[in-house]
Amino acid sequence: MTAFRPPLPLRVKTPAAWAETALADPAALLSDHAHCEKKAALTALQLSQAFADAPRASVLLARLAEEELNHYRRVLEALQAFGWTLQPDGGNAYAKALHQQAAKGLLDRLLIAALIEARSCERLWLLERAGTDHPELGSAPWLAFLLELERCEAGHALGYRSLAEERFGAEAGTRLDWWLDREAEVILTLPWRSAIH
Ligand SMILES: [Fe+2]
Ligand SMILES: [Fe+2]
């Protein structure tokens, strides 16, 4: 297995065995991921309101929202292709726990978004690796889709970090360092389930 290099220096590595738990109920996993993509699009749009005066950032966030919306549609289409229905949104305990760590200033919102993208990217990579052992999911187009999502979310993690650095300078790096520890604490407390987080 080639080594994975996360877009941000995450301090806890998800064990490869996580993917087997996630893939135990692929319909639930895919449903959860559809909701994640939808929320990612909404996050990008909400954050764009803080960058209305910054043309480059506005375009970056509009493109990011567009990509997440594209992912959302394609995950819904994948559910349909597998013959599964979208299950109700069970919420995202990971994102919720991160947001509970700090007041919701712009810097923290950008860094939380960057961390969620980075962790998603790591786990999509693990799913893509494990997918070949699951004949029902291991088709080439499906694995190619996971790989595309992984690369895209890596770009989003870097995009959010760059927005934080542009707006907040050195403070962004110091705060990211603090957040990397919080993210590590949060991810270790959460039980594994058929969901990306
Ligand atoms: Fe996405
Ligand atoms: Fe993303």
Short mmCIF file of C-alpha atoms and ligand atoms in Angstrom, two decimals:
data_model
loop_
_atom_site.label_atom_id
_atom_site.label_comp_id
_atom_site.label_asym_id
_atom_site.label_seq_id
_atom_site.Cartn_x
_atom_site.Cartn_y
_atom_site.Cartn_z
CA MET A 1 0.00 0.00 0.00
CA THR A 2 1.43 3.38 -0.93
CA ALA A 3 1.68 5.83 1.91
CA PHE A 4 -1.02 8.45 2.22
CA ARG A 5 0.02 12.06 2.65
CA PRO A 6 -2.84 14.10 4.10
CA PRO A 7 -3.22 17.69 2.89
CA LEU A 8 -2.90 18.84 6.52
CA PRO A 9 -0.59 17.20 9.10
CA LEU A 10 -3.31 15.27 10.95
CA ARG A 11 -2.00 13.99 14.28
CA VAL A 12 -3.97 10.76 14.44
CA LYS A 13 -3.87 8.26 11.64
CA THR A 14 -7.06 6.28 10.99
CA PRO A 15 -6.24 2.54 11.10
CA ALA A 16 -6.89 0.67 7.84
CA ALA A 17 -9.37 -1.57 9.75
CA TRP A 18 -11.70 1.44 9.98
CA ALA A 19 -12.66 0.92 6.31
CA GLU A 20 -14.10 -2.53 7.04
CA THR A 21 -16.43 -1.06 9.67
CA ALA A 22 -17.41 1.76 7.32
CA LEU A 23 -18.08 -0.67 4.47
CA ALA A 24 -20.13 -3.06 6.65
CA ASP A 25 -23.25 -1.09 5.67
CA PRO A 26 -22.42 0.57 2.34
CA ALA A 27 -25.94 1.97 1.91
CA ALA A 28 -25.63 3.81 5.24
CA LEU A 29 -22.11 4.95 4.38
CA LEU A 30 -23.17 6.38 1.04
CA SER A 31 -26.24 8.04 2.54
CA ASP A 32 -24.13 9.67 5.21
CA HIS A 33 -21.69 10.82 2.58
CA ALA A 34 -24.45 12.41 0.50
CA HIS A 35 -25.44 14.49 3.53
CA CYS A 36 -21.77 15.38 4.12
CA GLU A 37 -21.36 16.65 0.56
CA LYS A 38 -24.54 18.73 0.80
CA LYS A 39 -23.34 20.29 4.08
CA ALA A 40 -19.92 20.94 2.55
CA ALA A 41 -21.58 22.93 -0.26
CA LEU A 42 -23.59 24.92 2.28
CA THR A 43 -20.47 25.61 4.36
CA ALA A 44 -18.64 27.02 1.34
CA LEU A 45 -21.59 29.28 0.50
CA GLN A 46 -21.96 30.47 4.09
CA LEU A 47 -18.23 31.24 4.33
CA SER A 48 -18.32 33.13 1.03
CA GLN A 49 -20.42 35.80 2.74
CA ALA A 50 -17.35 36.77 4.77
CA PHE A 51 -15.29 37.19 1.59
CA ALA A 52 -17.65 39.29 -0.51
CA ASP A 53 -14.95 42.00 -0.71
CA ALA A 54 -12.25 39.57 -1.88
CA PRO A 55 -12.60 38.55 -5.56
CA ARG A 56 -10.10 35.65 -5.53
CA ALA A 57 -11.53 34.17 -2.35
CA SER A 58 -15.09 34.59 -3.63
CA VAL A 59 -14.27 32.67 -6.80
CA LEU A 60 -12.42 29.97 -4.83
CA LEU A 61 -15.42 29.47 -2.52
CA ALA A 62 -17.94 29.54 -5.37
CA ARG A 63 -15.92 26.86 -7.18
CA LEU A 64 -15.63 24.85 -3.99
CA ALA A 65 -19.41 25.00 -3.41
CA GLU A 66 -19.97 23.98 -7.03
CA GLU A 67 -17.67 20.98 -6.64
CA GLU A 68 -19.40 19.87 -3.42
CA LEU A 69 -22.79 20.20 -5.07
CA ASN A 70 -21.49 18.12 -7.97
CA HIS A 71 -20.30 15.48 -5.47
CA TYR A 72 -23.67 15.56 -3.73
CA ARG A 73 -25.52 14.90 -6.99
CA ARG A 74 -23.15 12.12 -7.97
CA VAL A 75 -23.36 10.41 -4.56
CA LEU A 76 -27.16 10.55 -4.87
CA GLU A 77 -26.84 9.03 -8.36
CA ALA A 78 -24.55 6.32 -6.99
CA LEU A 79 -27.13 5.49 -4.31
CA GLN A 80 -29.75 5.23 -7.03
CA ALA A 81 -27.50 3.06 -9.20
CA PHE A 82 -26.94 0.65 -6.30
CA GLY A 83 -30.71 0.59 -5.71
CA TRP A 84 -30.42 2.19 -2.27
CA THR A 85 -32.52 5.03 -0.91
CA LEU A 86 -31.15 8.08 0.85
CA GLN A 87 -31.48 7.52 4.58
CA PRO A 88 -32.35 10.37 6.98
CA ASP A 89 -29.45 12.54 8.06
CA GLY A 90 -28.22 11.10 11.36
CA GLY A 91 -26.06 14.17 11.99
CA ASN A 92 -22.29 14.43 12.06
CA ALA A 93 -20.97 13.98 15.60
CA TYR A 94 -17.42 14.73 14.39
CA ALA A 95 -18.25 18.14 12.90
CA LYS A 96 -20.48 18.93 15.88
CA ALA A 97 -17.71 18.09 18.35
CA LEU A 98 -15.23 20.27 16.47
CA HIS A 99 -17.63 23.21 16.46
CA GLN A 100 -18.17 22.78 20.20
CA GLN A 101 -14.44 23.28 20.84
CA ALA A 102 -14.42 27.01 20.17
CA ALA A 103 -16.40 30.15 19.48
CA LYS A 104 -17.42 30.37 15.85
CA GLY A 105 -15.18 33.17 14.61
CA LEU A 106 -14.20 33.22 10.94
CA LEU A 107 -10.69 31.85 11.53
CA ASP A 108 -12.01 28.85 13.44
CA ARG A 109 -14.73 28.21 10.87
CA LEU A 110 -12.15 28.16 8.07
CA LEU A 111 -9.81 25.87 9.99
CA ILE A 112 -12.60 23.49 11.03
CA ALA A 113 -13.65 23.28 7.37
CA ALA A 114 -10.02 22.57 6.39
CA LEU A 115 -9.73 19.81 9.00
CA ILE A 116 -13.00 18.15 8.02
CA GLU A 117 -11.87 18.12 4.38
CA ALA A 118 -8.47 16.68 5.34
CA ARG A 119 -9.98 13.91 7.48
CA SER A 120 -12.53 13.11 4.76
CA CYS A 121 -9.72 12.91 2.26
CA GLU A 122 -7.77 10.44 4.45
CA ARG A 123 -10.82 8.22 4.91
CA LEU A 124 -11.85 8.30 1.25
CA TRP A 125 -8.36 7.05 0.50
CA LEU A 126 -8.81 4.17 2.96
CA LEU A 127 -12.19 3.33 1.40
CA GLU A 128 -10.71 3.38 -2.07
CA ARG A 129 -7.95 0.99 -0.91
CA ALA A 130 -10.43 -1.36 0.81
CA GLY A 131 -12.99 -1.17 -1.99
CA THR A 132 -11.13 -3.64 -4.17
CA ASP A 133 -11.88 -6.35 -1.57
CA HIS A 134 -15.61 -5.70 -1.86
CA PRO A 135 -16.86 -7.09 -5.16
CA GLU A 136 -20.21 -5.32 -4.79
CA LEU A 137 -18.43 -1.96 -4.53
CA GLY A 138 -15.12 -2.68 -6.17
CA SER A 139 -16.04 -1.70 -9.71
CA ALA A 140 -13.52 0.48 -11.51
CA PRO A 141 -15.84 3.52 -11.99
CA TRP A 142 -16.80 3.45 -8.32
CA LEU A 143 -13.20 3.33 -7.14
CA ALA A 144 -12.26 6.05 -9.63
CA PHE A 145 -15.04 8.20 -8.16
CA LEU A 146 -13.68 7.71 -4.62
CA LEU A 147 -10.21 8.66 -5.84
CA GLU A 148 -11.57 11.77 -7.53
CA LEU A 149 -13.41 12.76 -4.33
CA GLU A 150 -10.27 12.20 -2.27
CA ARG A 151 -8.17 14.45 -4.49
CA CYS A 152 -10.85 17.10 -4.63
CA GLU A 153 -11.28 17.19 -0.83
CA ALA A 154 -7.49 17.51 -0.48
CA GLY A 155 -7.67 20.63 -2.65
CA HIS A 156 -10.50 21.97 -0.50
CA ALA A 157 -8.48 21.45 2.71
CA LEU A 158 -5.60 23.44 1.20
CA GLY A 159 -8.00 26.07 -0.13
CA TYR A 160 -9.55 26.71 3.28
CA ARG A 161 -6.13 26.86 4.90
CA SER A 162 -4.92 29.37 2.30
CA LEU A 163 -7.98 31.56 2.91
CA ALA A 164 -7.24 31.47 6.65
CA GLU A 165 -3.61 32.44 6.04
CA GLU A 166 -4.51 35.24 3.66
CA ARG A 167 -7.02 36.79 6.03
CA PHE A 168 -5.31 36.13 9.38
CA GLY A 169 -1.58 35.84 8.61
CA ALA A 170 0.63 34.10 11.18
CA GLU A 171 -2.28 33.71 13.59
CA ALA A 172 -3.72 31.11 11.21
CA GLY A 173 -0.69 28.83 11.61
CA THR A 174 -0.70 29.11 15.41
CA ARG A 175 -4.41 28.43 15.57
CA LEU A 176 -4.15 25.49 13.13
CA ASP A 177 -1.55 23.94 15.42
CA TRP A 178 -4.04 24.22 18.31
CA TRP A 179 -6.83 22.79 16.15
CA LEU A 180 -4.76 19.81 15.02
CA ASP A 181 -4.58 18.70 18.67
CA ARG A 182 -8.33 19.24 19.18
CA GLU A 183 -9.12 17.30 15.99
CA ALA A 184 -6.94 14.41 17.17
CA GLU A 185 -8.78 14.34 20.52
CA VAL A 186 -12.19 14.41 18.85
CA ILE A 187 -11.51 11.73 16.25
CA LEU A 188 -10.22 9.35 18.94
CA THR A 189 -13.40 9.64 21.01
CA LEU A 190 -15.80 8.81 18.20
CA PRO A 191 -16.92 5.22 17.60
CA TRP A 192 -16.42 3.76 14.14
CA ARG A 193 -19.60 3.37 12.11
CA SER A 194 -20.72 3.19 8.49
CA ALA A 195 -20.02 6.84 7.90
CA ILE A 196 -17.05 8.86 6.75
CA HIS A 197 -16.50 10.27 10.28
FE FE B 1 -16.90 16.82 -1.69
FE FE B 2 -14.71 19.06 0.01
#
